[in-house]
PDB file of C-alpha atoms in Angstrom:
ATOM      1  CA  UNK Z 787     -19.315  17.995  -4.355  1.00  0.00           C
ATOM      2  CA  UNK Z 788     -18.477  16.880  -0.572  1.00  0.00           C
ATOM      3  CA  UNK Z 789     -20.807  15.178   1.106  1.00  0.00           C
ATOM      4  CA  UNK Z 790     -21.141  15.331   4.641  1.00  0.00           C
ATOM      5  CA  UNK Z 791     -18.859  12.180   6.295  1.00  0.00           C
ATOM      6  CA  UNK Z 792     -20.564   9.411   8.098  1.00  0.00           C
ATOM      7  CA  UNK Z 793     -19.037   7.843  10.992  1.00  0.00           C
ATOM      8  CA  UNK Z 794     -17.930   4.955   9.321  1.00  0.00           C
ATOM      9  CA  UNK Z 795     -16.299   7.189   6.993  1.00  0.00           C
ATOM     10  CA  UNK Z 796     -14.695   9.317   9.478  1.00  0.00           C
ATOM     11  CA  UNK Z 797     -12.964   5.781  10.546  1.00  0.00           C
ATOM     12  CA  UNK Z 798     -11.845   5.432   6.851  1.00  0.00           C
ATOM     13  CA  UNK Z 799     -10.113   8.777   6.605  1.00  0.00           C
ATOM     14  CA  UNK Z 800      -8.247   8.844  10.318  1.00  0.00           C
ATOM     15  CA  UNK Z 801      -6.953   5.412   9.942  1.00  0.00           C
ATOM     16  CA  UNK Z 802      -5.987   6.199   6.459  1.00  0.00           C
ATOM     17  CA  UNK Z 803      -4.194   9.395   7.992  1.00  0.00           C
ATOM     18  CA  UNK Z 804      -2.799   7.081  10.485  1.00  0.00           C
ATOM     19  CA  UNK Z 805      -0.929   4.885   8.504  1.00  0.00           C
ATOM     20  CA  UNK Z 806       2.238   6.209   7.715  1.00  0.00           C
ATOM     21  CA  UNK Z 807       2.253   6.911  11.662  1.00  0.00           C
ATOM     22  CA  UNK Z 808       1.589   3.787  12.305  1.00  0.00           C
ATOM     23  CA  UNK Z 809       4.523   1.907  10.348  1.00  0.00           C
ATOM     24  CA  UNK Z 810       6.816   3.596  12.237  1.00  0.00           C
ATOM     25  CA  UNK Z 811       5.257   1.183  15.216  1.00  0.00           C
ATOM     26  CA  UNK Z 812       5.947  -2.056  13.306  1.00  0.00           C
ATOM     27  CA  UNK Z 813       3.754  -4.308  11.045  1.00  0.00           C
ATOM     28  CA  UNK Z 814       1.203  -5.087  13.714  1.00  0.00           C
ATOM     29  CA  UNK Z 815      -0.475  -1.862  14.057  1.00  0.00           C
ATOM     30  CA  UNK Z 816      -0.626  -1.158   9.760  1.00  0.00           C
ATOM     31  CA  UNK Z 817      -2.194  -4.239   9.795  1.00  0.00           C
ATOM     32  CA  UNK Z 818      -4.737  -3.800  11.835  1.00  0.00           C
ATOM     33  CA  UNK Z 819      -5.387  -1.001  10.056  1.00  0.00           C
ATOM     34  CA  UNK Z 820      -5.831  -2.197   6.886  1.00  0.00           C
ATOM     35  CA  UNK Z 821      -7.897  -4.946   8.010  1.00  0.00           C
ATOM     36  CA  UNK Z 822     -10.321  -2.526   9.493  1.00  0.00           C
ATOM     37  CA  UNK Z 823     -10.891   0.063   6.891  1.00  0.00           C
ATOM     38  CA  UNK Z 824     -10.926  -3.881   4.429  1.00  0.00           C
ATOM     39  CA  UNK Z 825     -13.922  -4.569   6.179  1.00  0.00           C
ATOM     40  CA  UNK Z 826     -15.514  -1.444   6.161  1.00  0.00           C
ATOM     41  CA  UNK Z 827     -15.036  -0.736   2.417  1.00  0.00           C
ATOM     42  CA  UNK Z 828     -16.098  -4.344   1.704  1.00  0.00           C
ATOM     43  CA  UNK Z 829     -19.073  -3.161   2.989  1.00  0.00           C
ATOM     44  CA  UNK Z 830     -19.937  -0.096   1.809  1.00  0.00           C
ATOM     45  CA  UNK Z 831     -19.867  -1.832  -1.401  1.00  0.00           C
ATOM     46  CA  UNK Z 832     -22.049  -4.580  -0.896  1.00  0.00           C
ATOM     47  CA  UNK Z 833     -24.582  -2.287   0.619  1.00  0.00           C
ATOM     48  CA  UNK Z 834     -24.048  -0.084  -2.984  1.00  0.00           C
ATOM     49  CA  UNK Z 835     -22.910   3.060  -0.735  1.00  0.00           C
ATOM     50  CA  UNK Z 836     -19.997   3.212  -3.228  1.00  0.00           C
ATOM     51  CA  UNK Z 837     -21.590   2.638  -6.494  1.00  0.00           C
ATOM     52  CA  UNK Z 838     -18.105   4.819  -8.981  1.00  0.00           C
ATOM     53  CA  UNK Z 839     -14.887   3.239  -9.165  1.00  0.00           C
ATOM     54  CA  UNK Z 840     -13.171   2.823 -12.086  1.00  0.00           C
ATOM     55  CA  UNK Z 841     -14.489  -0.270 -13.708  1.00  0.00           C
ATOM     56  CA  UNK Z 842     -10.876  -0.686 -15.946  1.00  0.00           C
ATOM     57  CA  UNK Z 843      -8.602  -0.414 -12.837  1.00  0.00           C
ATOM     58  CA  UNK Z 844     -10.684  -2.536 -10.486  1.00  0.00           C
ATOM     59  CA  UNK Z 845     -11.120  -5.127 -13.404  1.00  0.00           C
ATOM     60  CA  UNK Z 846      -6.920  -4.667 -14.723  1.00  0.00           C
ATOM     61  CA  UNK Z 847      -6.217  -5.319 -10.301  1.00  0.00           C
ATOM     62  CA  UNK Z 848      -8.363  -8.406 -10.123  1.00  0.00           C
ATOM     63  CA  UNK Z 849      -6.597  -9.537 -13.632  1.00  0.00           C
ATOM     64  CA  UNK Z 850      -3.293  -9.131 -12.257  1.00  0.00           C
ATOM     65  CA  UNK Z 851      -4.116 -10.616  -8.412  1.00  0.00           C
ATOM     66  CA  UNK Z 852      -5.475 -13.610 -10.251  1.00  0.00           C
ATOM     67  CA  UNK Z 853      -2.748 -14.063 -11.940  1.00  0.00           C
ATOM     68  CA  UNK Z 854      -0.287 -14.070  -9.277  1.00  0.00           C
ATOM     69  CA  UNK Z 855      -2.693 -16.301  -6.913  1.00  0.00           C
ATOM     70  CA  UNK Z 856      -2.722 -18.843 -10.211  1.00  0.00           C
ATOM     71  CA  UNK Z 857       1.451 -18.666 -10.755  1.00  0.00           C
ATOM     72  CA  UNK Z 858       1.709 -18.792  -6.909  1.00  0.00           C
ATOM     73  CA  UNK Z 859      -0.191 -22.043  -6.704  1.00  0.00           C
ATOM     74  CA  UNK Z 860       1.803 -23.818  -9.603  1.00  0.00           C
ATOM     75  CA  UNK Z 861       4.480 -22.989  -7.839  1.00  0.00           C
ATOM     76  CA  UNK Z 862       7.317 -25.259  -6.148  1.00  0.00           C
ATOM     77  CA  UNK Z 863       6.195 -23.824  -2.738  1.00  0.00           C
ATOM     78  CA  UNK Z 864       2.569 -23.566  -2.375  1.00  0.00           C
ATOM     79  CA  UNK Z 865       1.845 -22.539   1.037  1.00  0.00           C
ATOM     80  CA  UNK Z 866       4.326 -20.002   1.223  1.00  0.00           C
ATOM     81  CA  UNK Z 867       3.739 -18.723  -1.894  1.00  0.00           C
ATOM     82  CA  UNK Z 868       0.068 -18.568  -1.487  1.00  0.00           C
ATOM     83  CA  UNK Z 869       0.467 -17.075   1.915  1.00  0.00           C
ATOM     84  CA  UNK Z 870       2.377 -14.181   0.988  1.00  0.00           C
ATOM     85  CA  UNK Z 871      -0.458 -13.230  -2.208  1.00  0.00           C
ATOM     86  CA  UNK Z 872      -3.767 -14.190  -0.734  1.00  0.00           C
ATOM     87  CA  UNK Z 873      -3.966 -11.042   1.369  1.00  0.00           C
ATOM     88  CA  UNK Z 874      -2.960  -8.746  -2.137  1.00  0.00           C
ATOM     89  CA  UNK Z 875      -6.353  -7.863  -2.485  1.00  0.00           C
ATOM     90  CA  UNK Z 876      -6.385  -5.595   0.489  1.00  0.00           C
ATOM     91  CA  UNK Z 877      -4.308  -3.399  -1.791  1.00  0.00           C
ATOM     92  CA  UNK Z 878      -7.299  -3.204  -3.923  1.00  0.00           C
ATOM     93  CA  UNK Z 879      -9.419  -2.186  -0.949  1.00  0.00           C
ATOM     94  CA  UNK Z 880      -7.061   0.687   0.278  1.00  0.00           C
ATOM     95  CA  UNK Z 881      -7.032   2.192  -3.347  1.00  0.00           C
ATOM     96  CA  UNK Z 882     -10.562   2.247  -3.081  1.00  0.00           C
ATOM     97  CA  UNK Z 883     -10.794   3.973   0.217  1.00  0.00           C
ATOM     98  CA  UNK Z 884      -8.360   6.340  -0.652  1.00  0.00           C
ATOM     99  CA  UNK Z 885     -10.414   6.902  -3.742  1.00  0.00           C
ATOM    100  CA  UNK Z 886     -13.216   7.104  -1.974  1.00  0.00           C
ATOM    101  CA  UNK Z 887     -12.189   9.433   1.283  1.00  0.00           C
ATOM    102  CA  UNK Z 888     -10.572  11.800  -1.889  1.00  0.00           C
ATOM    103  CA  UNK Z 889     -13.856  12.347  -3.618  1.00  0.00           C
ATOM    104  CA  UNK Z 890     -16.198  12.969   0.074  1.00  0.00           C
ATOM    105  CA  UNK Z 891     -13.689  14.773   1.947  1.00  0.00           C
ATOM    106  CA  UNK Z 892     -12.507  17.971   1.099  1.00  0.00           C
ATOM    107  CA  UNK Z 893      -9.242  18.193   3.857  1.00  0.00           C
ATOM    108  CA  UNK Z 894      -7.969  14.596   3.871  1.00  0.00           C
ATOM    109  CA  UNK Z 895      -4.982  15.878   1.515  1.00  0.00           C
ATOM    110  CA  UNK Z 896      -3.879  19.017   3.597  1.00  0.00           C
ATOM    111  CA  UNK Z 897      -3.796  16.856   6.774  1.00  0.00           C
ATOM    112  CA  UNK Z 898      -1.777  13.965   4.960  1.00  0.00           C
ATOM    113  CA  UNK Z 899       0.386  16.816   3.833  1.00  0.00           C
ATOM    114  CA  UNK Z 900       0.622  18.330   7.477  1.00  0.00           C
ATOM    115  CA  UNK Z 901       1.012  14.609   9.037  1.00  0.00           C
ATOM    116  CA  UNK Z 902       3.977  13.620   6.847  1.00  0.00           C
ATOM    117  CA  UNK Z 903       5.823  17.166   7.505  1.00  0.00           C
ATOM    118  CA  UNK Z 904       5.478  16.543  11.364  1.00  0.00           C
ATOM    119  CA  UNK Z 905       6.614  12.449  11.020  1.00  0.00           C
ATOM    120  CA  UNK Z 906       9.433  13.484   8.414  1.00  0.00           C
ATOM    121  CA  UNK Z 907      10.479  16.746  11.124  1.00  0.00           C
ATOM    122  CA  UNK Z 908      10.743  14.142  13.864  1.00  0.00           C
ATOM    123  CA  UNK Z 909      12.449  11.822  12.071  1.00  0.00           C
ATOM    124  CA  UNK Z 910      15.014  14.029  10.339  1.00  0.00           C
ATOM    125  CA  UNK Z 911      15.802  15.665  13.829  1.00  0.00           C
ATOM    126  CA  UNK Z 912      15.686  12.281  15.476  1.00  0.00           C
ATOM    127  CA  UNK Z 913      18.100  10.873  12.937  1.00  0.00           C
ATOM    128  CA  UNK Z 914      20.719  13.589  13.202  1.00  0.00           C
ATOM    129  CA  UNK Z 915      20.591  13.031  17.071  1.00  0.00           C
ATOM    130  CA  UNK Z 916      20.804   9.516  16.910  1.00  0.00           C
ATOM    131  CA  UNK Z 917      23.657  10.230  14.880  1.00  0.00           C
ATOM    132  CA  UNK Z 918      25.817  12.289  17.045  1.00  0.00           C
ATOM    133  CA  UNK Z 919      24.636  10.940  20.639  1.00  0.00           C
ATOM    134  CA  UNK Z 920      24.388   6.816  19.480  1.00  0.00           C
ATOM    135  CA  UNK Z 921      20.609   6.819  20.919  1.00  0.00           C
ATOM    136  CA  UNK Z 922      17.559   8.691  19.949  1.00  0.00           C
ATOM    137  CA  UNK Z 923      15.275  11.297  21.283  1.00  0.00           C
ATOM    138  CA  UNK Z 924      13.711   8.906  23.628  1.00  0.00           C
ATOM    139  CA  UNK Z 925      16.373   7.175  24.901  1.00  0.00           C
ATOM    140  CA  UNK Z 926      16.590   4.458  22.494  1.00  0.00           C
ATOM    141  CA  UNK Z 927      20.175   3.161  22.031  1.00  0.00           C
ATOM    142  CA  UNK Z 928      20.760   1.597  18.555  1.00  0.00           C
ATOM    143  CA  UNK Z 929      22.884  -1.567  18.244  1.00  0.00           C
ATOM    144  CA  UNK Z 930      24.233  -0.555  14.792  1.00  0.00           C
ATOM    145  CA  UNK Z 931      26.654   1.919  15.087  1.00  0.00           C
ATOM    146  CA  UNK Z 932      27.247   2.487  11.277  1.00  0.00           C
ATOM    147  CA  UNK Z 933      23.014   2.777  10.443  1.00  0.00           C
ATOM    148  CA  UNK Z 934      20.505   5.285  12.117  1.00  0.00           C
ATOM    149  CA  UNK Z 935      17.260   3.323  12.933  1.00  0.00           C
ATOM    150  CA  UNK Z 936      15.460   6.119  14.820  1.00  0.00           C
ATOM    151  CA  UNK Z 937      11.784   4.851  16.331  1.00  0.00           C
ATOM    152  CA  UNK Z 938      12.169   1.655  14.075  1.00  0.00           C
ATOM    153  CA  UNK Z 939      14.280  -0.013  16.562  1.00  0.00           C
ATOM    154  CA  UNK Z 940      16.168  -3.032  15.228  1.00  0.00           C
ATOM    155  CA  UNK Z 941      14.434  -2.791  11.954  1.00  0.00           C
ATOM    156  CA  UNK Z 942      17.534  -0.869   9.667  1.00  0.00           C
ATOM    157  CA  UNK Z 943      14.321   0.819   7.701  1.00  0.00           C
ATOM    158  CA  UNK Z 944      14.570   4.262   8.305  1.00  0.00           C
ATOM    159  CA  UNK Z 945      16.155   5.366   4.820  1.00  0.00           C
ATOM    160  CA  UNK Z 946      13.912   3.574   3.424  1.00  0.00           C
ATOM    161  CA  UNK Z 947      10.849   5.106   4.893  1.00  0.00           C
ATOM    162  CA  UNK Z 948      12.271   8.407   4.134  1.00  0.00           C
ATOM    163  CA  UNK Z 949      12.623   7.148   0.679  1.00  0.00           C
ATOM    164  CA  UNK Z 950       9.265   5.694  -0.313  1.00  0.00           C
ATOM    165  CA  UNK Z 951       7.081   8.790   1.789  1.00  0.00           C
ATOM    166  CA  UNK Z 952       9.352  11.663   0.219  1.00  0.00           C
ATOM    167  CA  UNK Z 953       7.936  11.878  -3.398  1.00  0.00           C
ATOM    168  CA  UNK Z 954       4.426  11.762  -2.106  1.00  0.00           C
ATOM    169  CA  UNK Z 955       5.172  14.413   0.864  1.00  0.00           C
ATOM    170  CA  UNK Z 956       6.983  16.506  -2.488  1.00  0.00           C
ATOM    171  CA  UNK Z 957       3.936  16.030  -4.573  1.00  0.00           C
ATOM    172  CA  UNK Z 958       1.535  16.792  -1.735  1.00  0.00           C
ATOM    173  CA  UNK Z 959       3.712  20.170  -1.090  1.00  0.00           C
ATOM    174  CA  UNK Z 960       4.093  21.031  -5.162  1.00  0.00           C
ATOM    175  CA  UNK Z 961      -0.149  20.772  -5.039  1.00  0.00           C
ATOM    176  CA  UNK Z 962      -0.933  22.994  -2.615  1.00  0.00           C
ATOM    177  CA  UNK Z 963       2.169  25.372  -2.964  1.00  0.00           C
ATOM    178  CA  UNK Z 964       2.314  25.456  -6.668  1.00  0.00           C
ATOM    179  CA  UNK Z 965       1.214  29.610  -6.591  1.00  0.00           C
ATOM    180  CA  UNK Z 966       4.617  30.145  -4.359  1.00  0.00           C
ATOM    181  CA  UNK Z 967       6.735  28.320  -6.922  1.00  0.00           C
ATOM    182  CA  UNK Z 968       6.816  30.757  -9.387  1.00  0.00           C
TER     183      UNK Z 968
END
């Protein structure tokens, strides 16, 4: 069922791995990211090396993103409206390289599961410490007495991190520890 992963596709799956690492950096690094592993799926399918994708979804996405490109140019505020969906389709393209890296590689879900325990370890242990000493495990003093920002600096985000990576780190852990449950 796996095939062996080409170099290109060994860039796919670590930068996918690398993301949630790498939004704990900022919006710069994610970025770059995604742009990369845009490109690289944009051409993988124009050179037909991904040929099955799920006709319905990719057709339903393209519905809805030309929607919201339409409504966002009838809109009172063009350019920043148009700004802020034009680059909506690189949504599209990470679906389809997670899609893709799921059906050719037969560990990418055991190291996402592994990376998120180690980044939500650090972060929970960084948080309490921030907490009690008002700077965290690197020496990072927070400004905001009353929130914990941990690595994210200035940016209050750090709940929400938790928040939005937690169900997937639970499902990841329910998958591949569903034999213990019992």
């Amino acid at each position: 069922m796996y095939e062996k992963l080409r170099y290109n596709d060994l860039i796919i799956k670590y930068l996918l791995l690398s993301l949630p690492v790498l939004l704990i950096s900022g919006p710069l690094l994610p970025e770059i990211a995604t742009g990369i592993i845009f490109f690289l799926i944009i051409h993988k399918i124009i050179k037909k090396e991904i040929k099955h994708f799920n006709k319905a979804f990719i057709y339903g996405f393209l519905s809805f993103y030309f929607f919201i490109v339409v409504g966002s140019l009838l809109s009172d505020y063009v350019l920043l409206s148009a700004t802020k969906t034009g680059f909506y389709i690189r949504f599209l393209t990470l679906t389809l390289s997670f899609y893709y890296i799921l059906n050719n590689s037969n560990n990418f879900l055991i190291l996402l599961k592994n990376i998120l325990l180690i980044i939500f370890f650090i972060l929970i242990f960084d948080g309490y410490y921030q907490y009690f000493f008002y700077e965290n495990i690197i020496g990072l003093s927070n400004e905001n007495k009353l929130r914990i920002s941990s690595f994210f600096g200035k940016e209050l985000i750090y709940g929400s991190f938790l928040s939005k990576f937690l169900p997937i780190l639970i499902g990841l852990l329910i998958f591949f520890h569903k034999d213990n449950i019992d």
